[in-house]
Coordinates of C-alpha atoms and ligand atoms in Angstrom, one line a residue:
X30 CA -3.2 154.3 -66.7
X31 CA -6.8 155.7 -65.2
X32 CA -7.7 156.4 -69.0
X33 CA -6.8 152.6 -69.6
X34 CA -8.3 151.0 -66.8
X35 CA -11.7 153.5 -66.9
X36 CA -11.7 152.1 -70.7
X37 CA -11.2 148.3 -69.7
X38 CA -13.6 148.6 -66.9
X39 CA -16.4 150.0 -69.0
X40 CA -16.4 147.4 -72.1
X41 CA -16.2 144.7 -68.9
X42 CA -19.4 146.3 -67.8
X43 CA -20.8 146.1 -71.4
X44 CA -19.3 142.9 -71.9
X45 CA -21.5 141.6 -69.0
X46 CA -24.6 143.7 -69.5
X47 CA -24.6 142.7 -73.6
X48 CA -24.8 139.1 -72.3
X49 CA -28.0 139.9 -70.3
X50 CA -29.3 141.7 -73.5
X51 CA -28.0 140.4 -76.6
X52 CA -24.2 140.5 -77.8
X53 CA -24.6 142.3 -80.9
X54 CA -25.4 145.5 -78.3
X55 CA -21.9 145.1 -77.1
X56 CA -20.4 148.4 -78.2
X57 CA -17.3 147.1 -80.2
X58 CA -19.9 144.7 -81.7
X59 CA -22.6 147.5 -82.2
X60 CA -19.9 150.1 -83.8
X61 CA -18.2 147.5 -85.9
X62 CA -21.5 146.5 -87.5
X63 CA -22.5 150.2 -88.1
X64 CA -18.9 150.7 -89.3
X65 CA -19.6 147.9 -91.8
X66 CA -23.0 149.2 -93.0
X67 CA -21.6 152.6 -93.4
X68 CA -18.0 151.3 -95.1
X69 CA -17.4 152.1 -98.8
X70 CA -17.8 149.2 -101.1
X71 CA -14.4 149.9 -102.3
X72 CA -12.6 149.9 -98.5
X73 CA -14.7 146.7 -98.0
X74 CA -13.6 144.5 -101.3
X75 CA -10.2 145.8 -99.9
X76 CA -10.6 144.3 -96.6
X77 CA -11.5 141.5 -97.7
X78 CA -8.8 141.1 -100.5
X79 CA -6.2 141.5 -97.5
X80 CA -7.6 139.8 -94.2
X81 CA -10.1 137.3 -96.0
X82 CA -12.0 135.8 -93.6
X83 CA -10.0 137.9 -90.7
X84 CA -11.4 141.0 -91.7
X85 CA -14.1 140.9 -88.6
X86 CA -11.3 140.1 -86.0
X87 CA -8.5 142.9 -87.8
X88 CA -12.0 145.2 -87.5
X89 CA -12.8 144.7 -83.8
X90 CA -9.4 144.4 -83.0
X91 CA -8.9 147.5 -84.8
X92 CA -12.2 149.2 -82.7
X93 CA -10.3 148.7 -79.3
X94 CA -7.1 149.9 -80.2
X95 CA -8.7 153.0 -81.1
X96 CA -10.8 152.6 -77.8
X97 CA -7.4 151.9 -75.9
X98 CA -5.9 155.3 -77.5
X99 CA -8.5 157.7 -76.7
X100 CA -9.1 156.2 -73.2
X101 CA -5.2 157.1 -72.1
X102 CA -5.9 160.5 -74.1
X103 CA -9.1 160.9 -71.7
X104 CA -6.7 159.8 -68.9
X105 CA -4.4 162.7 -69.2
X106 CA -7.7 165.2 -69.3
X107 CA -8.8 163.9 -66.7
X108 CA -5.2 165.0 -64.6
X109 CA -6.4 168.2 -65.0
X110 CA -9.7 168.5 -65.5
X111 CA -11.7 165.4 -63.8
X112 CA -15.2 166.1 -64.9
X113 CA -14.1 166.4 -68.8
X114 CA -12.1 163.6 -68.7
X115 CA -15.1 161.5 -67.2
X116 CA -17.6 163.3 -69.5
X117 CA -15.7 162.4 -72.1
X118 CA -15.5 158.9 -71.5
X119 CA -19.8 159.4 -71.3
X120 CA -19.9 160.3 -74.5
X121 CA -18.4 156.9 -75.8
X122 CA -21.1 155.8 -74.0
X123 CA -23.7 157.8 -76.0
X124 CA -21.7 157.0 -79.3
X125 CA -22.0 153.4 -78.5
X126 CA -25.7 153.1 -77.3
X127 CA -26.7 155.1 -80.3
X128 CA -24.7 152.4 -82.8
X129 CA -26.2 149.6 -80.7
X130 CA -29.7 151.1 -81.4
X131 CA -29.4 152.2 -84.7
X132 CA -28.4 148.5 -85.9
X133 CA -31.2 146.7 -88.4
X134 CA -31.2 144.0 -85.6
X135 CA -31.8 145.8 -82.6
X136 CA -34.7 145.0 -80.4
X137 CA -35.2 148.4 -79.4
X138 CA -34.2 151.0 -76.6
X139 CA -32.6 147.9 -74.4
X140 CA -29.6 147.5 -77.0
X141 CA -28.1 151.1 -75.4
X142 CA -28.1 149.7 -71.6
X143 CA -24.5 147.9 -72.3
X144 CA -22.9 150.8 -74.0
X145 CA -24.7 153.6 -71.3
X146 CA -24.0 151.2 -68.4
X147 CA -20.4 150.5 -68.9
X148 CA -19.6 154.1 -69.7
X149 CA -21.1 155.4 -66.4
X150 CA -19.2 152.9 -64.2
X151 CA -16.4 153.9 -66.7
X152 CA -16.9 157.7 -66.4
X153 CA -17.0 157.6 -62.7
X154 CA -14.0 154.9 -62.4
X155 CA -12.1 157.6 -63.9
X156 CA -13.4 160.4 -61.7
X157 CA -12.1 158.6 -58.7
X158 CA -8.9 157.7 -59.8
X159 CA -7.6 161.6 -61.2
X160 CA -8.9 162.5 -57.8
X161 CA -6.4 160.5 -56.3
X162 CA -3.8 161.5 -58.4
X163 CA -5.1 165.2 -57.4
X164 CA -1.7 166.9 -55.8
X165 CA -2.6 168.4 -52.5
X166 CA -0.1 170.5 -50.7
X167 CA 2.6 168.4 -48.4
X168 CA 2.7 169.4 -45.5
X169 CA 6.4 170.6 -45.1
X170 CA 7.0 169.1 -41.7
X171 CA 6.1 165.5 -43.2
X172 CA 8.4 165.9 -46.4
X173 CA 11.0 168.0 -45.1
X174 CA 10.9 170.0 -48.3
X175 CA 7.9 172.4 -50.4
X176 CA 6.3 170.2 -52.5
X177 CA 3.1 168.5 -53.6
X178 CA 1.7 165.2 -52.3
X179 CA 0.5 162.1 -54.3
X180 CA -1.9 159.4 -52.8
X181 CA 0.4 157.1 -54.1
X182 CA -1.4 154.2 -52.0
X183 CA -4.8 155.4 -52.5
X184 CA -4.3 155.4 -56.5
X185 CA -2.5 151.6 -56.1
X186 CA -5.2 150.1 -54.0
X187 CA -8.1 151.8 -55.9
X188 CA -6.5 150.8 -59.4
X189 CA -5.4 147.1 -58.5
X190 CA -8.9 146.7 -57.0
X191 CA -10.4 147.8 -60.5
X192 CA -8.3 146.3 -62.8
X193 CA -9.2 143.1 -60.8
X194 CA -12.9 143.6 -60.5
X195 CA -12.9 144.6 -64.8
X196 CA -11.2 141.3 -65.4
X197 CA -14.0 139.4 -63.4
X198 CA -16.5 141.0 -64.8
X199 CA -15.0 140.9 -68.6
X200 CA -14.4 137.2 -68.0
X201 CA -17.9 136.5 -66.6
X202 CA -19.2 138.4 -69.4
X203 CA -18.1 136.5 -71.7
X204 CA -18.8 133.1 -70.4
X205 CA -22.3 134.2 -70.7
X206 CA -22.1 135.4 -74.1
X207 CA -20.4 132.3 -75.0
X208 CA -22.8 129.7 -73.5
X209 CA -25.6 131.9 -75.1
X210 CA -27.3 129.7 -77.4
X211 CA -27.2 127.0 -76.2
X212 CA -30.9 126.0 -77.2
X213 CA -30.0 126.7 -80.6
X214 CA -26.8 124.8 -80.5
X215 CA -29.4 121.7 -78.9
X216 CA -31.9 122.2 -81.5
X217 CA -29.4 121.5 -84.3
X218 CA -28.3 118.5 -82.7
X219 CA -31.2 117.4 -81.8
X220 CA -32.3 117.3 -86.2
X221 CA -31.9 114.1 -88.0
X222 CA -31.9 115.2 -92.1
X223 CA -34.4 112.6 -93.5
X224 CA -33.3 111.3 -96.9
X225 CA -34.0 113.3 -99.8
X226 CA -36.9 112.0 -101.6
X227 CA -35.2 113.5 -104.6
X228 CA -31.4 112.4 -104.2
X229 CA -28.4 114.4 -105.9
X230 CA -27.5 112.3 -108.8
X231 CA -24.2 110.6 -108.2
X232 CA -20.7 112.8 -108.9
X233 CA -19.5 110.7 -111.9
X234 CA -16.1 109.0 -111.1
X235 CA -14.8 111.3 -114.4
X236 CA -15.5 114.4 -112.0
X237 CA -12.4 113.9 -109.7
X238 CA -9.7 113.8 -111.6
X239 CA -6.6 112.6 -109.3
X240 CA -4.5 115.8 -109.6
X241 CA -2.2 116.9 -106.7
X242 CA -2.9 120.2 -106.0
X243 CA -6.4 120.1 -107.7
X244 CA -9.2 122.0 -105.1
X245 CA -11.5 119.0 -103.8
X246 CA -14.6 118.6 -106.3
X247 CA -16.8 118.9 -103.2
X248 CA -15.4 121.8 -100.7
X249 CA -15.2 119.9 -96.8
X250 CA -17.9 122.7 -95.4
X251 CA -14.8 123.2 -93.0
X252 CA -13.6 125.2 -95.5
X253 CA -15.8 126.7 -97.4
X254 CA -15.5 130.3 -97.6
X255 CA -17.6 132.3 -95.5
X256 CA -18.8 135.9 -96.5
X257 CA -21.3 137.9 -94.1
X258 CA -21.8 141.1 -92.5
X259 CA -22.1 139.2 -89.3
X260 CA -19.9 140.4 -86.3
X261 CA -21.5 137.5 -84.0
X262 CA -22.6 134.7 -85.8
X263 CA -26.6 134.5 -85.1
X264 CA -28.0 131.4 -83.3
X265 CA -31.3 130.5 -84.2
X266 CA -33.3 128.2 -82.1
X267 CA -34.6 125.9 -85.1
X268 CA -37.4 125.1 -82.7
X269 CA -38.8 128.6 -82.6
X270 CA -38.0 129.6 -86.1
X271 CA -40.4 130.4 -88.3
X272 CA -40.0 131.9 -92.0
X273 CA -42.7 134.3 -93.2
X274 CA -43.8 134.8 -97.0
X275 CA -45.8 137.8 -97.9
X276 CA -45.8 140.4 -100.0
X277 CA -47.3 141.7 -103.9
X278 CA -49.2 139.0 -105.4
X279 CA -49.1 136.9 -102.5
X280 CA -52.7 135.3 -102.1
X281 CA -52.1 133.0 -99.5
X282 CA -49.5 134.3 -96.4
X283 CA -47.8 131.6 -94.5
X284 CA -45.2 131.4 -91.9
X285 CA -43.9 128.2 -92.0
X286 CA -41.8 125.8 -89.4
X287 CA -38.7 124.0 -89.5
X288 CA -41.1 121.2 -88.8
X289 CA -43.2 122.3 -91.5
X290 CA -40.4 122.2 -94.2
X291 CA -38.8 118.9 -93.0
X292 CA -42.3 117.4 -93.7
X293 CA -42.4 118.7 -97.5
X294 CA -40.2 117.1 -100.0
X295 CA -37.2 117.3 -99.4
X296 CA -34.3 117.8 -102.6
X297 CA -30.7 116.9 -102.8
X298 CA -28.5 119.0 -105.3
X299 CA -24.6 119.9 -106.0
X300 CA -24.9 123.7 -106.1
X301 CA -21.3 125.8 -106.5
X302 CA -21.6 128.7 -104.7
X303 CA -19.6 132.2 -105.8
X304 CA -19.2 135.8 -103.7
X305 CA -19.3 138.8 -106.0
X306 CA -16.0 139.9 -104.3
X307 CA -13.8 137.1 -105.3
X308 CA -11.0 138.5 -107.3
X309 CA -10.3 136.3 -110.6
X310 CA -8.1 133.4 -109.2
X311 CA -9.5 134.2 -105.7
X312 CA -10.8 131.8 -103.1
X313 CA -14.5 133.0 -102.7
X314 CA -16.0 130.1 -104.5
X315 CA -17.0 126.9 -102.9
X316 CA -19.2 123.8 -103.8
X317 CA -21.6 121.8 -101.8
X318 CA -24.1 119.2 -101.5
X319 CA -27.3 121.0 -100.4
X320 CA -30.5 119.5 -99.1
X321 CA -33.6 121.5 -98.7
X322 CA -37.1 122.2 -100.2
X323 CA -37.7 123.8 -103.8
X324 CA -38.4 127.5 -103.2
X325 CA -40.6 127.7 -106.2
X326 CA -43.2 125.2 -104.8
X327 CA -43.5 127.2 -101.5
X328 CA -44.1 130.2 -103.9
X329 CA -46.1 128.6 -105.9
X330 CA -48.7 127.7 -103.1
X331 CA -48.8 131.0 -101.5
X332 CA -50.4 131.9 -104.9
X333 CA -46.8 133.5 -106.3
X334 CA -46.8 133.9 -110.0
X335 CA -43.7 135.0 -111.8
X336 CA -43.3 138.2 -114.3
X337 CA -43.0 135.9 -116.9
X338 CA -46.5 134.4 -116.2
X339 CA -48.1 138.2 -115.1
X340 CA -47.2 138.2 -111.6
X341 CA -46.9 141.5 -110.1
X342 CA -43.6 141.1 -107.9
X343 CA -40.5 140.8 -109.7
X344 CA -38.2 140.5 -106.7
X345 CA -37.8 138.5 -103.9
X346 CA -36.7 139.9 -100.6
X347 CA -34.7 137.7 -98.4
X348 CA -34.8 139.0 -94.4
X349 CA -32.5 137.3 -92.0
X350 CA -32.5 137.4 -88.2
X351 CA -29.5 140.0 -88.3
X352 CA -31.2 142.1 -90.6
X353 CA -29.2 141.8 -94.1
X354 CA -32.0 142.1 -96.8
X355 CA -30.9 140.0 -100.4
X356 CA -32.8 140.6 -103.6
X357 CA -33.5 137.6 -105.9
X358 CA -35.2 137.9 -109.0
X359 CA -38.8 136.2 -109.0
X360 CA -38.4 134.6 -112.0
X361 CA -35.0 132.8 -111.9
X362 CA -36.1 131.4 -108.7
X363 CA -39.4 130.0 -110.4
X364 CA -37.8 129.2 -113.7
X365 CA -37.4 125.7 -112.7
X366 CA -34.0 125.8 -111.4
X367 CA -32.9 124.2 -108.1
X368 CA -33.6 127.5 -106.1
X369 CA -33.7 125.6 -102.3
X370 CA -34.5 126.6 -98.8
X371 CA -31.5 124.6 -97.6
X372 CA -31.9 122.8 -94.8
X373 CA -28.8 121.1 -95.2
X374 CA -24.9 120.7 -96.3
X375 CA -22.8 118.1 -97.2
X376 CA -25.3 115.8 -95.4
X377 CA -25.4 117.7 -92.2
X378 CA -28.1 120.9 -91.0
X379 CA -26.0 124.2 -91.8
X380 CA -23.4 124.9 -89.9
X381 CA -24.6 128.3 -88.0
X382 CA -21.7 130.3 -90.1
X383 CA -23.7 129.5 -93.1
X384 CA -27.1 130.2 -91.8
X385 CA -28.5 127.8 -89.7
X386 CA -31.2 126.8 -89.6
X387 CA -32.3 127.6 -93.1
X388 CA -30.5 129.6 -96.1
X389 CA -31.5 130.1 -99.3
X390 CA -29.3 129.2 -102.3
X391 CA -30.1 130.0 -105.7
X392 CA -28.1 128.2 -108.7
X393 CA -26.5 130.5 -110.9
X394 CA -26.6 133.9 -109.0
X395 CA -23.8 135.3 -106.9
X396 CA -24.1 135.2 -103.4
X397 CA -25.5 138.8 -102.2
X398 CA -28.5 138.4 -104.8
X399 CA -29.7 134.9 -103.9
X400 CA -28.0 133.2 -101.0
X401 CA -29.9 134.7 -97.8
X402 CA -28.3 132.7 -94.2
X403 CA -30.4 133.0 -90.9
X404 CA -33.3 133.8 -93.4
X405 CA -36.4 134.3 -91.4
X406 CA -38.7 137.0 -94.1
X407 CA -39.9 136.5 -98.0
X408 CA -41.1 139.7 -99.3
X409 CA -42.4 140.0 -102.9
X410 CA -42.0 143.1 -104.0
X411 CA -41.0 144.7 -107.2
X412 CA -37.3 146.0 -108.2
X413 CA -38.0 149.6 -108.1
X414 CA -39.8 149.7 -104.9
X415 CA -37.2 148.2 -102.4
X416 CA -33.1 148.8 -103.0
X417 CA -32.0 145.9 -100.3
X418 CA -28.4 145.8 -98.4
X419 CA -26.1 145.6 -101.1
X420 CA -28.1 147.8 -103.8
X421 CA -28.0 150.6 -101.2
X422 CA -23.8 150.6 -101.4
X423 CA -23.8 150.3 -105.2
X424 CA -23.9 146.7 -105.9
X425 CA -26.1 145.6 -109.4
X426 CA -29.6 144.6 -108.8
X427 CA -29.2 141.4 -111.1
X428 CA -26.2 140.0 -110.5
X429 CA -25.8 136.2 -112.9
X430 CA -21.9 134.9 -111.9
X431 CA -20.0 135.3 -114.5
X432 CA -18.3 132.2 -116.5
X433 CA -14.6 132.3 -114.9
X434 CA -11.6 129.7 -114.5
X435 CA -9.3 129.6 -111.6
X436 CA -5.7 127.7 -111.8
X437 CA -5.3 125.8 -108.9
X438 CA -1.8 124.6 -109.9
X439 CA 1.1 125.0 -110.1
X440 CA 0.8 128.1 -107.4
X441 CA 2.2 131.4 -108.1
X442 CA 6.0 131.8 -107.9
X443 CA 6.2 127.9 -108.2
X444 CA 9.1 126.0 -109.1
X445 CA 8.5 123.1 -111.1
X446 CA 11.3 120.9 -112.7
X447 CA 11.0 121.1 -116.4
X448 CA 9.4 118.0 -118.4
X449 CA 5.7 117.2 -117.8
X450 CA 4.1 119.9 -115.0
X451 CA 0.2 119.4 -114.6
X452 CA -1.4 122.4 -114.7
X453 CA -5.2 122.0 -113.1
X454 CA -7.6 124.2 -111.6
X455 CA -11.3 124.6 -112.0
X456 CA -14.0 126.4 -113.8
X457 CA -17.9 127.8 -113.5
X458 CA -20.2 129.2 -115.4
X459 CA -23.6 128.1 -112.7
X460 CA -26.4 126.9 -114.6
X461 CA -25.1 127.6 -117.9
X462 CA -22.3 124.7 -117.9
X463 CA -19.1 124.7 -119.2
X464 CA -18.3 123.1 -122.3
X465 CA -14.2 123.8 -122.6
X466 CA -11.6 125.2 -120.9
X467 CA -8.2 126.3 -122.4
X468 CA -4.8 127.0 -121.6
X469 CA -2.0 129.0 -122.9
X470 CA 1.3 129.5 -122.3
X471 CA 3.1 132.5 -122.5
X472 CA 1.7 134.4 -125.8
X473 CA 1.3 130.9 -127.1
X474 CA -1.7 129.9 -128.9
X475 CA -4.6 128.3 -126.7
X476 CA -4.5 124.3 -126.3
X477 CA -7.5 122.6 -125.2
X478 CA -7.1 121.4 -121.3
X479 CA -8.8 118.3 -120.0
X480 CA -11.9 119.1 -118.8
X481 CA -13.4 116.4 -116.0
X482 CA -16.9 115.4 -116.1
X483 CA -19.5 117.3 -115.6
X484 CA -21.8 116.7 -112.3
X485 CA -24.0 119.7 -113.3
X486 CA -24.6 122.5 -115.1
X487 CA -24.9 123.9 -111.7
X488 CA -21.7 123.0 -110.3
X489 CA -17.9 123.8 -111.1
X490 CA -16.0 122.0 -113.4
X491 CA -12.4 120.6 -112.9
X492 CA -9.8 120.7 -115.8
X493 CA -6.4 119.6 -116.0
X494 CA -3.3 119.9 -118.9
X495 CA -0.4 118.5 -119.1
X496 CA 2.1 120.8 -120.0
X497 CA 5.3 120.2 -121.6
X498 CA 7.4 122.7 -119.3
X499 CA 11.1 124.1 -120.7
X500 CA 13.3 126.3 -118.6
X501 CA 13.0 129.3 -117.7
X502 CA 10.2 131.8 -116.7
X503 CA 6.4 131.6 -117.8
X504 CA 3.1 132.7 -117.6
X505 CA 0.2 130.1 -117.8
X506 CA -3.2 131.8 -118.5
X507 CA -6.7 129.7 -118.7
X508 CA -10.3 130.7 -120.1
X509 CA -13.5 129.0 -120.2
X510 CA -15.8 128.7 -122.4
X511 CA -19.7 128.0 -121.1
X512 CA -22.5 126.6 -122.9
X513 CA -23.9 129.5 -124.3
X514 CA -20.9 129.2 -126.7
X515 CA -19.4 132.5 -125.1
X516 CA -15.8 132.8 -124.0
X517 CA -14.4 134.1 -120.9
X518 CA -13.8 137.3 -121.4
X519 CA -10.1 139.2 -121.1
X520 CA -11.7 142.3 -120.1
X521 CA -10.4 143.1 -116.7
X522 CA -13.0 144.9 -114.3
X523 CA -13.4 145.3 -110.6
X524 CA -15.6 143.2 -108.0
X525 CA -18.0 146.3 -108.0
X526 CA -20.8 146.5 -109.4
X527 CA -21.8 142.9 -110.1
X528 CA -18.1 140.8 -110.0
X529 CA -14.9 140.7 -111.9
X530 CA -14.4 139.9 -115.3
X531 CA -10.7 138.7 -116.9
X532 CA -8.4 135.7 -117.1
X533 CA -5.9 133.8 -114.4
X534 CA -2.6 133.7 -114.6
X535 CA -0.1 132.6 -112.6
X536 CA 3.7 133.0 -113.5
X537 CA 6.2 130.4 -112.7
X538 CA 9.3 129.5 -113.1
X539 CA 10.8 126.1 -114.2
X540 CA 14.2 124.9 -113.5
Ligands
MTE606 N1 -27.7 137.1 -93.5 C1 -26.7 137.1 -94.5 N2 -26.7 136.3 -95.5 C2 -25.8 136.4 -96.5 C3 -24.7 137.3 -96.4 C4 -24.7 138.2 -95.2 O1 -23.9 139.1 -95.1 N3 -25.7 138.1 -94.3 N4 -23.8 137.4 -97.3 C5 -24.1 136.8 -98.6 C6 -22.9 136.7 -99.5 S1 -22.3 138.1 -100.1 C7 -22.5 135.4 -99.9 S2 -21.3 135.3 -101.1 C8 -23.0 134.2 -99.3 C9 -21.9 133.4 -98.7 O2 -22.3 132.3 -98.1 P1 -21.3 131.4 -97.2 O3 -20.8 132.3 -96.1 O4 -22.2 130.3 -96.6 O5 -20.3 130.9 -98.1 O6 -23.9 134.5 -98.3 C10 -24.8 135.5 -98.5 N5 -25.8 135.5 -97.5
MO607 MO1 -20.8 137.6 -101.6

């Protein structure tokens, strides 16, 4: 019970002190971010796979159990030996500060304070209370028999007092940290998007097929998937953000405003977004209207030339405010695609979970090679002078999304009545296009599904087929075929290095 409350009492400390400083040099924040940086890309596509979005929360939650454990281990030392158990409880401390420091983020020695801080009111919580669980000798004439004496009252009092003072401070801690940011939170509401002086076309009526089951053509940003490093989600004060461009072959450096970019033109596109760790069939794939300014024109004026053109930087390095470094190449985003500095989504300035106040998003390219949140550094630079984030853990350098179909009905282990079933889903091949999308049924040959409009070649497509369904159990597989005539392929690989490759299929059974 001293091990537990010494532990409580010392992340309440922290919790406070990281309010004061920062939250991500909390030290369950701090070691879950190093823990992330330093986690296998194998254990990681894993995580995800089983919590999805929870993996942060199972993570943490994970952190302080383990925290909880070796605090009542520490506890029991301490019985016996009160300076080890409190030393012990020091060098959590340590462990934490250095994570804290060690982050990409942190803003120097300050970022150990919480970790240091809690540990010594920790460390010397727990001192206190083995000492009053030390046994002295009873004296006999008190007790009546030989025997040792507790200070039952002393450990009760002392132990209530902390448990009550830790919850105080815990609480007040995170009030703090949760009203943090609050000038961020005013500067985004305080932004009215002009209108686009170049509006996304309209979604053709043909686009939305009315299928039950069918994911929305447009994903409500409510729930569109979110995929970050990011233990607390970084608020940026728009007002004060800036975005610098430098770098190789830059000849004119700029650090430009929000201000500054809501005065340039501003573009409206339908962009599908796709993680590198969605499964085949999984949910890591979203689509959204985006407003922002072409990235290629900033370039452009800051003197960029692509490759193609004899430019000397071949790859863009994204910076955000938490420290995650992406790597785009130069030339896809100058190529004339819709490569945007978004500004906006689905007609409202970025949520913060998807990197407000500016993000880039780059058709055609997965995620972790193009889609920088919180972005707040452009560095040109060349591919085989800077490895960013994902590189480092064995991610591809170039990473194009690969052509892939998803069946978004019936679901798995369904139970459709036989006759007519629609089968529907959707399908994406970014900036290629997709040009067909089949079906097959069992080991029966492949039948052309429906395919719905196309908005763009940069968004997904939806499909649907109507399938004739007879008794009994089936498999439904689907493929897509993009506009560079090539069919998804059946090869099965993993997420890692650069996204998975094979077919959907989803078995049901009809009665
Ligand atoms: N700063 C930052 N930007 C990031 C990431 C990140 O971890 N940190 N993850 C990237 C990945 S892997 C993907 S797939 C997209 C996901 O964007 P979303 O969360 O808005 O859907 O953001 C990208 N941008
Ligand atoms: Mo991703």
């Amino acid at each position: 019970m001293s091990g537990a409350l010494a532990g409580f009492a010392a992340l309440a400390v922290a919790e406070l002190l990281s309010s004061a400083v920062r939250p991500e040099a909390g030290p369950v924040v701090a070691v879950g971010g190093a823990a992330i940086d330093r986690t296998p890309a194998s254990v990681k596509d894993w995580a995800i796979r089983e919590f999805g979005t929870d993996d942060k929360l199972v993570l943490q939650s994970g952190i302080i159990a383990v925290l909880a454990l070796l605090a009542v281990v520490l506890g029991l030392v301490a019985l016996r030996h009160r300076r080890v158990g409190a030393a012990g409880v020091l060098l959590f401390g340590v462990i934490g500060a250095l994570a804290a420091t060690s982050r990409p983020d942190s803003t120097g020695l300050v970022d150990a304070l919480p970790s240091l801080a809690g540990a010594v009111v920790g460390a010397a919580l727990l001192y206190v209370l083995a000492g009053r669980l030390a046994r002295r000798p009873a004296p006999a004439e008190a007790s009546g028999t030989e025997g040792v004496l507790w200070d039952r009252r002393g450990f009760l009092v002392a132990a209530t007092a902390a448990a009550a003072a830790s919850a105080g401070v815990g609480a007040l801690g995170r009030a703090f940290n949760a009203s943090r940011g609050k000038d961020a939170i005013a500067s985004r509401e305080g932004i009215v998007l002009p209108a686009p002086a170049s509006p996304a076309s309209a979604v053709p009526k043909g686009a939305r097929p009315r299928v039950p089951g069918i994911s929305p053509f447009v994903t409500p940003t409510g729930d569109f998937y979110r995929v970050d490093t990011a233990l607390v989600v970084p608020k940026v004060n728009a007002d004060t953000w800036r975005l610098r461009i430098h770098g190789k072959g830059v000849a004119r450096e700029r650090t430009l405003s929000f201000a500054d970019l809501l005065r340039r033109e501003l573009i409206e596109r339908d962009i599908t977004l796709t993680c590198v760790s969605n499964e085949v069939g999984g949910p890591y794939v979203g689509n959204a209207r985006w407003i922002g300014v072409r990235l290629a024109d900033v370039l452009a004026e800051c003197g960029v030339e692509p490759p193609s053109r004899g430019g000397p930087a071949n790859q863009l390095v994204a910076r955000s405010v938490d420290g995650m470094t992406i790597g785009t190449p130069v030339d896809d985003v100058m190529d004339g695609r819709d490569a945007l500095l978004a500004l906006g989504m689905n007609g409202e300035p970025l949520p913060f979970a998807h990197g407000f106040p500016v993000r880039m998003v780059v058709p055609g390219l997965y995620g972790y090679v193009s889609a920088c949140k919180w972005i707040e550094d452009i560095e040109l630079t060349t591919f085989d002078a800077y490895d960013p984030y994902w590189v480092r853990r064995d991610w591809a350098a170039e990473a194009p999304i690969k052509t892939q179909s998803r069946i978004d009905t019936p679901k798995p282990f369904a139970r459709p009545k036989a006759g007519t079933v629609m089968v529907a889903g959707v399908a994406w091949a970014q900036h290629r296009g997709i040009d067909k999308v089949e079906v097959r049924v069992d080991d029966g040959p492949w039948r052309t599904a429906d395919l719905a409009a196309e908005d763009t070649r940069d968004t997904w497509r939806q499909w649907s087929f109507p399938w004739k369904a007879t008794k009994g159990g089936h498999t439904l597989t689907v493929r897509a075929t993009d506009r560079t005539g090539t069919v998804q392929t059946d090869e099965r690989t993993r997420t890692i290095p650069d996204g998975a490759s094979g077919r959907h299929s989803v078995v049901v059974t009809v009665d």
